[in-house]
Amino acid sequence: MKKSIRYFKLLSASPTGLRSPLVTVEVVITPGIPRHHVVGLAQGAVKESLVRIRAAMLRAGYDFPRGAITVNLAPADTRKESSAFDLPIALGILAADRRIDASCLESAPTLVLGELSLEGGVRPVSGVMPAMMRAKESGLKRFLIPSENAPEASAFEGLQGACVSSLKEAVDQLKTPAWSSVKMTRFNTEPPPEKDSPPDFSVVIGQDDVIRSLAIAAAGRHNVLLSGSPGCGKILMARCLRGVLPPWSQDTALAATCLHSLRKPGIHLLRERPFRSPHHSVSPAGLLGGGNPLRPGEVSLAHGGILFLDELPEFSPRALEGLREPMEEREVTLSRARTVESFPADFQLVAAMNPCPCGQHSPSGTDCRCSDRKRRAYRGRISGPLLDRIDLHIAVPRVDPTAVLKGDRIASESIRTRVRMAAERIGTTPPFVDKNAEQAMIRASASLRLSMRAVSSVRRIAQSISAYDQADTVGKSHVAEAIRLGGQGWRFVAD
């Protein structure tokens, strides 16, 4: 009886988070009454996998084995919630039933992922990129994944394998003696052209001071709050800011793409920093992350790029207050009853708001129809601790229509060059604050009663201004501009 027991195992992964633990798929077929079991904390789609596998195998021309089939997903104490186990389980059943020779999957451990359709096709799955990163860290160098996930695999160097579109094609790949030498160049993995390139700063009229402030924010990766009446160009300038950001590292691009891979399968390696602009009705879970299994929210999808929040006071107070920890820690940790997941969230916050509910408040106050009580209530929707974490508070003035006919406009290309040079200097040797500038900063901080976080922010802003101006040291003029932008800028919101 023991000789009739058929056994096979191969490797897969649970692509439900950034950690994506490797999973050993074990298949045992024993004679007797047909019974099918999937064990190892299989949830939802994993429990239904044998139903899809049976239909896919029949469609591919293979009879479903008779007898009792037991599939174990090890380690057994880790929840499995992805349909990506369909393909490895199907190959394990065929190999255990001696229908195919899959010894190459055991001799050279291979990562196998893919969802099966009832027609025998292999559908893409989310989270392939984090799973391949984990596999590479564990020493695996071969993979077998859906063809639509090929763009994600092309982001890794040193990995070999194949991308398949059907169960039959997967079996044919295993029959090929040198299937593991198939390079990713076989697949069309060229990223598509950018659909929405950022607008150029040259289209902005009469806001030279604001543009300079945004360029300084881009160089030092400072958080920004823009406040001004409707139609003054806040949204336009926020979108232009994306086009002048300094280039990012390969590691940051890879980490950001992994986060997007958990939400959208088949994504190419991101070439530009992301720009996320959620609607003000977004829930705290949508902004910070959540769901079952846990998925990254907008703060993580903006990792390495810009998180733009328009109409900031209209956002849910719970959602806004949830930003405080990610803005400090550069990551968000989600704790649930059964799991804890940490997602990177190193984003640059750019927010925009009106000065009052009607949007027409100005120093003269002649056009505003709001009472003082309404204005204070409107601005009070943004808490002081959150404002303290925003470095630059920029008042965007109204534009004189006659400015269209005069003055030179600033192009993004010239700003981008200066921002790149300033960012490189800040990242290597930040400008030194001389003694006179240090004393001026201390006196101003004491006079304005700034928090220690605000003082640190003023120092960093002054260094960014000095680097952007290509100065050797941080002088009193740089400190004065930094205090104007960050040290007391919050007052125009609070007053």
Short mmCIF file of C-alpha atoms in Angstrom, two decimals:
data_model
loop_
_atom_site.label_atom_id
_atom_site.label_comp_id
_atom_site.label_asym_id
_atom_site.label_seq_id
_atom_site.Cartn_x
_atom_site.Cartn_y
_atom_site.Cartn_z
CA MET A 1 0.00 0.00 0.00
CA LYS A 2 2.87 2.39 0.77
CA LYS A 3 4.26 2.03 -2.75
CA SER A 4 1.03 3.39 -4.21
CA ILE A 5 1.32 6.66 -2.27
CA ARG A 6 2.45 9.41 -4.64
CA TYR A 7 4.14 12.55 -3.36
CA PHE A 8 5.60 15.73 -4.85
CA LYS A 9 6.58 19.13 -3.53
CA LEU A 10 7.53 22.50 -5.03
CA LEU A 11 7.93 26.11 -3.94
CA SER A 12 5.54 29.03 -4.14
CA ALA A 13 4.88 32.17 -2.10
CA SER A 14 2.01 33.93 -0.36
CA PRO A 15 1.96 37.28 -2.24
CA THR A 16 -0.30 39.13 0.16
CA GLY A 17 2.21 41.60 1.60
CA LEU A 18 5.69 42.99 1.29
CA ARG A 19 7.13 40.10 3.27
CA SER A 20 5.52 37.46 0.99
CA PRO A 21 6.78 34.37 2.86
CA LEU A 22 7.84 31.38 0.76
CA VAL A 23 5.43 28.46 0.88
CA THR A 24 6.18 24.78 0.24
CA VAL A 25 3.36 23.13 -1.70
CA GLU A 26 3.16 19.42 -0.86
CA VAL A 27 0.81 17.09 -2.76
CA VAL A 28 -0.02 13.53 -1.68
CA ILE A 29 -2.26 11.22 -3.71
CA THR A 30 -3.42 8.02 -2.00
CA PRO A 31 -5.78 5.30 -3.27
CA GLY A 32 -9.26 5.11 -1.88
CA ILE A 33 -12.45 7.11 -1.90
CA PRO A 34 -11.96 10.42 -3.79
CA ARG A 35 -11.47 13.15 -1.21
CA HIS A 36 -9.82 16.50 -1.69
CA HIS A 37 -8.31 18.54 1.11
CA VAL A 38 -6.25 21.73 1.15
CA VAL A 39 -4.66 22.23 4.56
CA GLY A 40 -2.27 24.78 6.01
CA LEU A 41 -4.62 27.63 7.00
CA ALA A 42 -6.03 27.90 3.47
CA GLN A 43 -8.53 30.75 3.17
CA GLY A 44 -11.14 31.84 0.64
CA ALA A 45 -9.78 31.49 -2.89
CA VAL A 46 -7.23 28.85 -1.81
CA LYS A 47 -9.97 26.50 -0.63
CA GLU A 48 -11.67 26.80 -4.02
CA SER A 49 -8.48 26.14 -5.97
CA LEU A 50 -9.10 22.41 -6.60
CA VAL A 51 -12.38 23.23 -8.36
CA ARG A 52 -10.57 25.51 -10.82
CA ILE A 53 -7.66 23.09 -11.14
CA ARG A 54 -9.93 20.17 -12.08
CA ALA A 55 -11.58 22.17 -14.88
CA ALA A 56 -8.23 23.55 -16.10
CA MET A 57 -6.62 20.09 -16.20
CA LEU A 58 -9.52 18.60 -18.17
CA ARG A 59 -9.34 21.53 -20.59
CA ALA A 60 -5.60 20.97 -21.02
CA GLY A 61 -6.14 17.27 -21.80
CA TYR A 62 -5.25 15.70 -18.44
CA ASP A 63 -7.57 13.50 -16.40
CA PHE A 64 -8.02 14.48 -12.80
CA PRO A 65 -6.43 11.78 -10.58
CA ARG A 66 -8.61 9.31 -8.75
CA GLY A 67 -8.17 8.74 -5.08
CA ALA A 68 -7.63 11.04 -2.11
CA ILE A 69 -5.67 14.23 -2.77
CA THR A 70 -4.19 16.17 0.12
CA VAL A 71 -2.47 19.48 -0.47
CA ASN A 72 -0.44 20.96 2.36
CA LEU A 73 0.77 24.56 2.29
CA ALA A 74 3.69 24.88 4.68
CA PRO A 75 4.33 26.52 7.07
CA ALA A 76 0.91 25.48 8.28
CA ASP A 77 0.55 28.31 10.82
CA THR A 78 0.64 31.08 8.17
CA ARG A 79 -2.61 32.17 6.55
CA LYS A 80 -2.79 31.62 2.76
CA GLU A 81 -5.26 33.93 1.02
CA SER A 82 -4.16 34.20 -2.63
CA SER A 83 -5.29 32.47 -5.79
CA ALA A 84 -1.62 32.39 -6.84
CA PHE A 85 -1.39 28.81 -5.52
CA ASP A 86 -3.51 27.41 -8.39
CA LEU A 87 -0.61 26.81 -10.81
CA PRO A 88 1.82 25.27 -8.28
CA ILE A 89 -0.90 22.98 -6.90
CA ALA A 90 -1.88 21.88 -10.44
CA LEU A 91 1.74 21.13 -11.37
CA GLY A 92 2.19 19.31 -8.06
CA ILE A 93 -0.85 17.10 -8.74
CA LEU A 94 0.33 16.29 -12.27
CA ALA A 95 3.85 15.51 -11.04
CA ALA A 96 2.64 13.39 -8.12
CA ASP A 97 0.34 11.45 -10.49
CA ARG A 98 3.32 10.76 -12.80
CA ARG A 99 1.64 12.60 -15.67
CA ILE A 100 4.61 14.94 -16.15
CA ASP A 101 8.28 14.92 -15.25
CA ALA A 102 8.78 17.94 -13.02
CA SER A 103 11.99 16.84 -11.34
CA CYS A 104 13.62 20.11 -12.44
CA LEU A 105 11.39 21.95 -9.94
CA GLU A 106 12.96 19.90 -7.14
CA SER A 107 16.55 19.81 -8.37
CA ALA A 108 16.65 23.61 -8.79
CA PRO A 109 14.06 25.25 -6.48
CA THR A 110 11.73 27.42 -8.55
CA LEU A 111 9.17 30.02 -7.56
CA VAL A 112 5.81 29.12 -9.12
CA LEU A 113 2.83 31.49 -9.06
CA GLY A 114 -0.37 31.83 -11.07
CA GLU A 115 -4.15 31.66 -11.02
CA LEU A 116 -5.93 29.19 -13.31
CA SER A 117 -9.07 29.85 -15.29
CA LEU A 118 -11.64 27.18 -16.09
CA GLU A 119 -10.36 27.17 -19.69
CA GLY A 120 -6.85 26.25 -18.60
CA GLY A 121 -5.38 29.74 -18.90
CA VAL A 122 -3.01 31.30 -16.39
CA ARG A 123 -4.20 34.64 -15.10
CA PRO A 124 -2.04 37.35 -13.52
CA VAL A 125 -1.90 37.71 -9.77
CA SER A 126 -1.06 40.68 -7.58
CA GLY A 127 2.02 40.81 -5.39
CA VAL A 128 4.36 38.95 -7.76
CA MET A 129 7.10 41.55 -7.39
CA PRO A 130 7.42 41.33 -3.56
CA ALA A 131 7.30 37.53 -3.86
CA MET A 132 10.15 37.51 -6.40
CA MET A 133 12.16 39.90 -4.23
CA ARG A 134 11.75 37.57 -1.26
CA ALA A 135 12.65 34.56 -3.42
CA LYS A 136 15.80 36.29 -4.66
CA GLU A 137 16.81 37.12 -1.09
CA SER A 138 16.35 33.43 -0.22
CA GLY A 139 18.66 32.30 -3.03
CA LEU A 140 16.07 31.24 -5.63
CA LYS A 141 17.06 32.13 -9.17
CA ARG A 142 14.28 30.56 -11.23
CA PHE A 143 10.60 31.38 -11.64
CA LEU A 144 7.46 30.31 -13.46
CA ILE A 145 4.81 33.02 -13.46
CA PRO A 146 1.89 34.30 -15.62
CA SER A 147 2.90 36.01 -18.85
CA GLU A 148 1.03 39.17 -17.85
CA ASN A 149 3.32 39.47 -14.82
CA ALA A 150 6.43 39.53 -17.05
CA PRO A 151 6.95 43.31 -16.60
CA GLU A 152 7.39 42.79 -12.86
CA ALA A 153 9.93 40.01 -13.36
CA SER A 154 11.92 42.14 -15.80
CA ALA A 155 12.81 44.51 -12.95
CA PHE A 156 15.14 41.90 -11.41
CA GLU A 157 18.58 41.00 -12.66
CA GLY A 158 20.07 37.56 -12.24
CA LEU A 159 16.76 35.66 -12.34
CA GLN A 160 15.88 33.18 -15.06
CA GLY A 161 12.67 31.39 -15.93
CA ALA A 162 9.56 31.53 -18.03
CA CYS A 163 6.24 33.33 -18.22
CA VAL A 164 3.30 31.22 -19.35
CA SER A 165 -0.25 31.94 -20.44
CA SER A 166 -1.80 28.47 -19.95
CA LEU A 167 -1.38 25.30 -17.95
CA LYS A 168 -0.39 23.38 -21.09
CA GLU A 169 2.31 25.94 -21.86
CA ALA A 170 3.63 25.58 -18.31
CA VAL A 171 3.88 21.81 -18.75
CA ASP A 172 5.63 22.25 -22.12
CA GLN A 173 8.15 24.59 -20.49
CA LEU A 174 9.02 21.92 -17.92
CA LYS A 175 9.63 19.42 -20.74
CA THR A 176 12.21 21.74 -22.28
CA PRO A 177 15.66 20.71 -21.00
CA ALA A 178 16.99 24.27 -20.82
CA TRP A 179 13.76 26.06 -19.93
CA SER A 180 15.42 27.84 -17.03
CA SER A 181 17.78 29.65 -19.42
CA VAL A 182 14.90 31.50 -21.08
CA LYS A 183 15.64 35.18 -20.56
CA MET A 184 13.12 37.93 -20.01
CA THR A 185 14.18 39.50 -23.32
CA ARG A 186 11.85 37.02 -24.94
CA PHE A 187 8.91 39.03 -23.64
CA ASN A 188 7.85 42.54 -24.50
CA THR A 189 8.64 44.19 -21.20
CA GLU A 190 9.25 47.71 -22.46
CA PRO A 191 7.28 50.13 -20.27
CA PRO A 192 4.52 52.07 -22.02
CA PRO A 193 4.99 55.80 -22.61
CA GLU A 194 3.91 58.15 -19.87
CA LYS A 195 0.21 58.95 -20.26
CA ASP A 196 0.09 62.05 -18.08
CA SER A 197 3.33 63.98 -18.09
CA PRO A 198 3.39 66.82 -15.54
CA PRO A 199 2.70 70.34 -16.84
CA ASP A 200 5.54 72.81 -17.21
CA PHE A 201 6.01 75.70 -14.80
CA SER A 202 6.09 78.01 -17.82
CA VAL A 203 2.28 77.83 -17.95
CA VAL A 204 2.06 79.42 -14.48
CA ILE A 205 1.54 83.18 -14.59
CA GLY A 206 2.59 85.71 -11.96
CA GLN A 207 3.58 83.33 -9.15
CA ASP A 208 7.37 83.57 -9.23
CA ASP A 209 7.75 83.68 -5.44
CA VAL A 210 5.56 80.62 -4.99
CA ILE A 211 7.46 78.75 -7.71
CA ARG A 212 10.74 79.50 -5.92
CA SER A 213 9.31 78.19 -2.66
CA LEU A 214 8.12 75.00 -4.36
CA ALA A 215 11.54 74.52 -5.95
CA ILE A 216 13.14 74.77 -2.50
CA ALA A 217 10.61 72.22 -1.23
CA ALA A 218 11.52 69.87 -4.10
CA ALA A 219 15.24 70.16 -3.34
CA GLY A 220 14.84 69.37 0.37
CA ARG A 221 11.77 67.09 0.09
CA HIS A 222 9.78 69.38 2.43
CA ASN A 223 6.07 69.07 3.10
CA VAL A 224 4.06 72.01 1.72
CA LEU A 225 0.71 73.67 2.42
CA LEU A 226 -0.61 76.06 -0.23
CA SER A 227 -3.36 78.46 0.84
CA GLY A 228 -5.10 80.79 -1.57
CA SER A 229 -8.38 81.75 -3.19
CA PRO A 230 -9.90 79.56 -5.93
CA GLY A 231 -8.30 79.95 -9.35
CA CYS A 232 -4.90 81.21 -8.18
CA GLY A 233 -3.09 78.10 -9.49
CA LYS A 234 -2.57 75.88 -6.43
CA ILE A 235 -3.46 72.60 -8.16
CA LEU A 236 -1.56 73.51 -11.32
CA MET A 237 1.64 74.33 -9.44
CA ALA A 238 1.34 71.16 -7.33
CA ARG A 239 1.20 69.10 -10.52
CA CYS A 240 4.12 71.06 -12.01
CA LEU A 241 6.16 70.21 -8.91
CA ARG A 242 6.28 66.55 -9.93
CA GLY A 243 8.24 67.48 -13.06
CA VAL A 244 11.13 69.08 -11.15
CA LEU A 245 11.68 66.48 -8.43
CA PRO A 246 15.23 65.10 -8.22
CA PRO A 247 15.83 61.60 -9.65
CA TRP A 248 15.31 58.71 -7.28
CA SER A 249 17.46 55.68 -6.59
CA GLN A 250 16.90 52.22 -8.06
CA ASP A 251 16.15 50.80 -4.61
CA THR A 252 13.44 53.38 -3.95
CA ALA A 253 11.91 52.79 -7.39
CA LEU A 254 11.89 49.03 -6.74
CA ALA A 255 10.28 49.45 -3.30
CA ALA A 256 7.62 51.79 -4.72
CA THR A 257 6.84 49.40 -7.57
CA CYS A 258 6.49 46.50 -5.11
CA LEU A 259 3.81 48.48 -3.28
CA HIS A 260 1.94 49.13 -6.52
CA SER A 261 2.30 45.45 -7.45
CA LEU A 262 0.19 44.53 -4.41
CA ARG A 263 -2.69 46.56 -5.88
CA LYS A 264 -2.19 46.16 -9.64
CA PRO A 265 -0.64 43.07 -11.29
CA GLY A 266 1.58 43.40 -14.34
CA ILE A 267 3.01 46.81 -13.49
CA HIS A 268 6.30 47.97 -15.00
CA LEU A 269 9.14 49.33 -12.91
CA LEU A 270 8.20 52.92 -12.13
CA ARG A 271 10.43 55.38 -13.97
CA GLU A 272 9.04 58.58 -12.43
CA ARG A 273 8.13 59.41 -8.89
CA PRO A 274 4.42 58.73 -8.23
CA PHE A 275 1.86 61.50 -7.81
CA ARG A 276 -1.19 60.40 -5.81
CA SER A 277 -4.19 62.68 -5.46
CA PRO A 278 -7.00 60.98 -3.50
CA HIS A 279 -10.43 62.61 -3.25
CA HIS A 280 -11.27 64.28 0.05
CA SER A 281 -13.93 61.63 0.71
CA VAL A 282 -11.25 58.93 1.07
CA SER A 283 -11.60 56.77 4.18
CA PRO A 284 -8.82 56.34 6.74
CA ALA A 285 -8.28 52.79 5.44
CA GLY A 286 -8.05 54.05 1.86
CA LEU A 287 -5.53 56.70 2.84
CA LEU A 288 -3.41 54.71 5.30
CA GLY A 289 -4.05 51.13 4.17
CA GLY A 290 -6.22 48.27 5.35
CA GLY A 291 -8.52 45.55 4.11
CA ASN A 292 -8.29 41.78 4.34
CA PRO A 293 -5.59 40.90 3.50
CA LEU A 294 -3.87 44.18 4.35
CA ARG A 295 -3.15 46.35 1.35
CA PRO A 296 -1.16 49.61 1.12
CA GLY A 297 -3.07 52.88 1.11
CA GLU A 298 -2.42 56.16 -0.68
CA VAL A 299 0.39 57.18 1.68
CA SER A 300 2.34 54.05 0.68
CA LEU A 301 1.43 54.24 -3.00
CA ALA A 302 2.98 57.73 -2.90
CA HIS A 303 6.25 56.31 -1.52
CA GLY A 304 9.14 58.23 -3.03
CA GLY A 305 6.80 60.74 -4.66
CA ILE A 306 4.09 63.27 -3.87
CA LEU A 307 0.85 62.83 -1.93
CA PHE A 308 -1.37 65.74 -2.99
CA LEU A 309 -4.38 66.53 -0.80
CA ASP A 310 -6.61 69.18 -2.35
CA GLU A 311 -9.22 70.88 -0.16
CA LEU A 312 -7.36 69.75 2.96
CA PRO A 313 -9.98 70.84 5.54
CA GLU A 314 -12.62 68.71 3.79
CA PHE A 315 -10.81 65.45 4.57
CA SER A 316 -12.01 63.29 7.43
CA PRO A 317 -10.35 64.31 10.73
CA ARG A 318 -9.53 60.65 11.42
CA ALA A 319 -7.80 60.35 8.04
CA LEU A 320 -5.80 63.55 8.53
CA GLU A 321 -4.72 62.68 12.06
CA GLY A 322 -3.61 59.29 10.79
CA LEU A 323 -0.99 61.07 8.68
CA ARG A 324 0.96 62.25 11.71
CA GLU A 325 2.88 59.03 12.41
CA PRO A 326 3.73 58.22 8.76
CA MET A 327 5.01 61.76 8.24
CA GLU A 328 7.42 61.25 11.15
CA GLU A 329 8.37 57.58 10.79
CA ARG A 330 8.30 57.39 6.97
CA GLU A 331 6.30 54.16 7.23
CA VAL A 332 2.85 53.07 8.32
CA THR A 333 2.28 50.05 10.57
CA LEU A 334 -1.13 48.40 10.38
CA SER A 335 -2.06 46.13 13.27
CA ARG A 336 -4.99 43.75 13.09
CA ALA A 337 -6.11 40.87 15.27
CA ARG A 338 -4.32 38.27 13.12
CA THR A 339 -1.49 40.15 11.44
CA VAL A 340 0.81 43.16 11.57
CA GLU A 341 2.12 44.71 8.36
CA SER A 342 4.46 47.66 7.83
CA PHE A 343 4.48 49.54 4.52
CA PRO A 344 7.04 52.23 3.63
CA ALA A 345 5.48 55.70 3.30
CA ASP A 346 8.30 58.13 2.53
CA PHE A 347 6.13 60.64 0.70
CA GLN A 348 6.25 64.41 0.25
CA LEU A 349 2.95 65.93 1.35
CA VAL A 350 1.64 68.77 -0.79
CA ALA A 351 -1.71 70.11 0.44
CA ALA A 352 -3.94 72.90 -0.80
CA MET A 353 -6.78 74.77 0.86
CA ASN A 354 -8.89 77.90 0.62
CA PRO A 355 -8.42 80.63 3.26
CA CYS A 356 -12.11 80.40 4.27
CA PRO A 357 -15.32 78.55 3.27
CA CYS A 358 -16.16 81.04 0.51
CA GLY A 359 -12.54 81.16 -0.59
CA GLN A 360 -12.38 84.94 -0.98
CA HIS A 361 -10.69 85.94 2.27
CA SER A 362 -7.78 88.35 1.86
CA PRO A 363 -5.85 90.75 4.16
CA SER A 364 -8.35 93.49 3.26
CA GLY A 365 -11.29 91.14 3.80
CA THR A 366 -13.55 93.17 1.50
CA ASP A 367 -14.66 90.24 -0.69
CA CYS A 368 -15.16 87.62 2.03
CA ARG A 369 -18.73 86.75 3.05
CA CYS A 370 -17.74 84.51 5.98
CA SER A 371 -17.94 85.49 9.62
CA ASP A 372 -14.92 85.25 11.87
CA ARG A 373 -16.49 82.28 13.60
CA LYS A 374 -16.90 80.40 10.31
CA ARG A 375 -13.33 81.16 9.28
CA ARG A 376 -11.93 79.94 12.60
CA ALA A 377 -14.06 76.78 12.47
CA TYR A 378 -12.95 76.10 8.89
CA ARG A 379 -9.25 76.48 9.67
CA GLY A 380 -9.67 74.61 12.95
CA ARG A 381 -10.41 71.41 11.03
CA ILE A 382 -6.65 71.04 10.63
CA SER A 383 -5.03 70.29 13.98
CA GLY A 384 -1.97 72.09 15.28
CA PRO A 385 0.18 68.92 15.51
CA LEU A 386 -0.48 68.19 11.84
CA LEU A 387 0.37 71.77 10.84
CA ASP A 388 3.57 71.52 12.88
CA ARG A 389 4.66 68.61 10.66
CA ILE A 390 4.24 70.66 7.47
CA ASP A 391 7.47 72.51 6.75
CA LEU A 392 6.47 75.19 4.26
CA HIS A 393 3.25 77.22 4.60
CA ILE A 394 2.88 79.24 1.42
CA ALA A 395 0.25 81.91 0.87
CA VAL A 396 -0.67 81.95 -2.83
CA PRO A 397 -1.81 85.47 -3.83
CA ARG A 398 -4.31 86.35 -6.50
CA VAL A 399 -2.86 86.99 -9.94
CA ASP A 400 -3.14 90.33 -11.63
CA PRO A 401 -4.64 89.74 -15.12
CA THR A 402 -2.17 92.23 -16.59
CA ALA A 403 0.67 89.85 -15.61
CA VAL A 404 -0.18 87.82 -18.70
CA LEU A 405 1.27 90.53 -20.89
CA LYS A 406 4.51 91.16 -19.03
CA GLY A 407 7.34 89.33 -17.36
CA ASP A 408 9.31 86.24 -18.29
CA ARG A 409 8.02 82.82 -17.33
CA ILE A 410 10.12 80.19 -15.57
CA ALA A 411 10.52 76.85 -17.36
CA SER A 412 10.63 73.57 -15.46
CA GLU A 413 13.90 72.54 -17.13
CA SER A 414 15.91 75.32 -15.50
CA ILE A 415 14.30 74.63 -12.13
CA ARG A 416 14.93 70.89 -12.46
CA THR A 417 18.65 71.42 -13.01
CA ARG A 418 19.02 73.60 -9.91
CA VAL A 419 16.88 71.24 -7.83
CA ARG A 420 19.00 68.25 -8.83
CA MET A 421 22.23 70.02 -7.92
CA ALA A 422 20.79 71.21 -4.60
CA ALA A 423 19.44 67.75 -3.72
CA GLU A 424 22.81 66.15 -4.42
CA ARG A 425 24.56 68.63 -2.14
CA ILE A 426 21.99 68.21 0.64
CA GLY A 427 22.38 64.43 0.42
CA THR A 428 26.17 64.54 0.68
CA THR A 429 27.37 67.62 2.58
CA PRO A 430 24.53 69.95 3.70
CA PRO A 431 25.50 73.65 3.83
CA PHE A 432 27.05 74.72 7.12
CA VAL A 433 25.12 77.23 9.28
CA ASP A 434 27.47 80.04 10.28
CA LYS A 435 27.51 81.56 13.77
CA ASN A 436 25.56 84.74 12.94
CA ALA A 437 22.84 82.77 11.18
CA GLU A 438 22.64 80.35 14.13
CA GLN A 439 22.13 83.18 16.59
CA ALA A 440 19.50 84.80 14.39
CA MET A 441 17.66 81.49 14.21
CA ILE A 442 17.72 81.07 17.99
CA ARG A 443 16.41 84.59 18.62
CA ALA A 444 13.63 84.25 16.05
CA SER A 445 12.62 80.83 17.37
CA ALA A 446 12.36 82.15 20.91
CA SER A 447 10.42 85.23 19.80
CA LEU A 448 7.93 83.17 17.76
CA ARG A 449 7.75 80.42 20.43
CA LEU A 450 8.41 77.69 17.90
CA SER A 451 8.39 74.02 18.85
CA MET A 452 11.60 72.03 18.62
CA ARG A 453 10.19 70.28 15.55
CA ALA A 454 9.59 73.67 13.92
CA VAL A 455 13.11 74.83 14.81
CA SER A 456 14.57 71.72 13.20
CA SER A 457 12.36 72.32 10.18
CA VAL A 458 13.57 75.92 9.86
CA ARG A 459 17.16 74.73 9.93
CA ARG A 460 16.54 72.20 7.16
CA ILE A 461 14.65 74.76 5.07
CA ALA A 462 17.54 77.23 5.44
CA GLN A 463 19.98 74.58 4.27
CA SER A 464 17.74 73.81 1.28
CA ILE A 465 17.57 77.52 0.39
CA SER A 466 21.35 77.84 0.62
CA ALA A 467 21.88 74.74 -1.53
CA TYR A 468 19.34 75.95 -4.09
CA ASP A 469 21.11 79.33 -4.27
CA GLN A 470 24.46 77.49 -4.59
CA ALA A 471 25.83 79.33 -1.56
CA ASP A 472 28.79 78.04 0.44
CA THR A 473 27.16 78.49 3.86
CA VAL A 474 23.78 79.27 5.38
CA GLY A 475 23.57 83.03 5.99
CA LYS A 476 21.15 85.30 7.82
CA SER A 477 19.19 85.96 4.62
CA HIS A 478 18.60 82.21 4.20
CA VAL A 479 17.44 81.92 7.80
CA ALA A 480 15.10 84.90 7.39
CA GLU A 481 13.50 83.34 4.31
CA ALA A 482 13.24 79.97 6.06
CA ILE A 483 11.46 81.56 9.02
CA ARG A 484 9.11 83.40 6.68
CA LEU A 485 8.22 80.13 4.93
CA GLY A 486 8.24 77.72 7.83
CA GLY A 487 8.73 79.38 11.18
CA GLN A 488 5.67 81.59 11.29
CA GLY A 489 3.91 80.64 8.09
CA TRP A 490 1.35 78.62 10.05
CA ARG A 491 -0.03 81.86 11.47
CA PHE A 492 -1.87 82.74 8.29
CA VAL A 493 -3.86 79.54 8.81
CA ALA A 494 -4.37 79.88 12.56
CA ASP A 495 -5.16 83.60 12.78
#
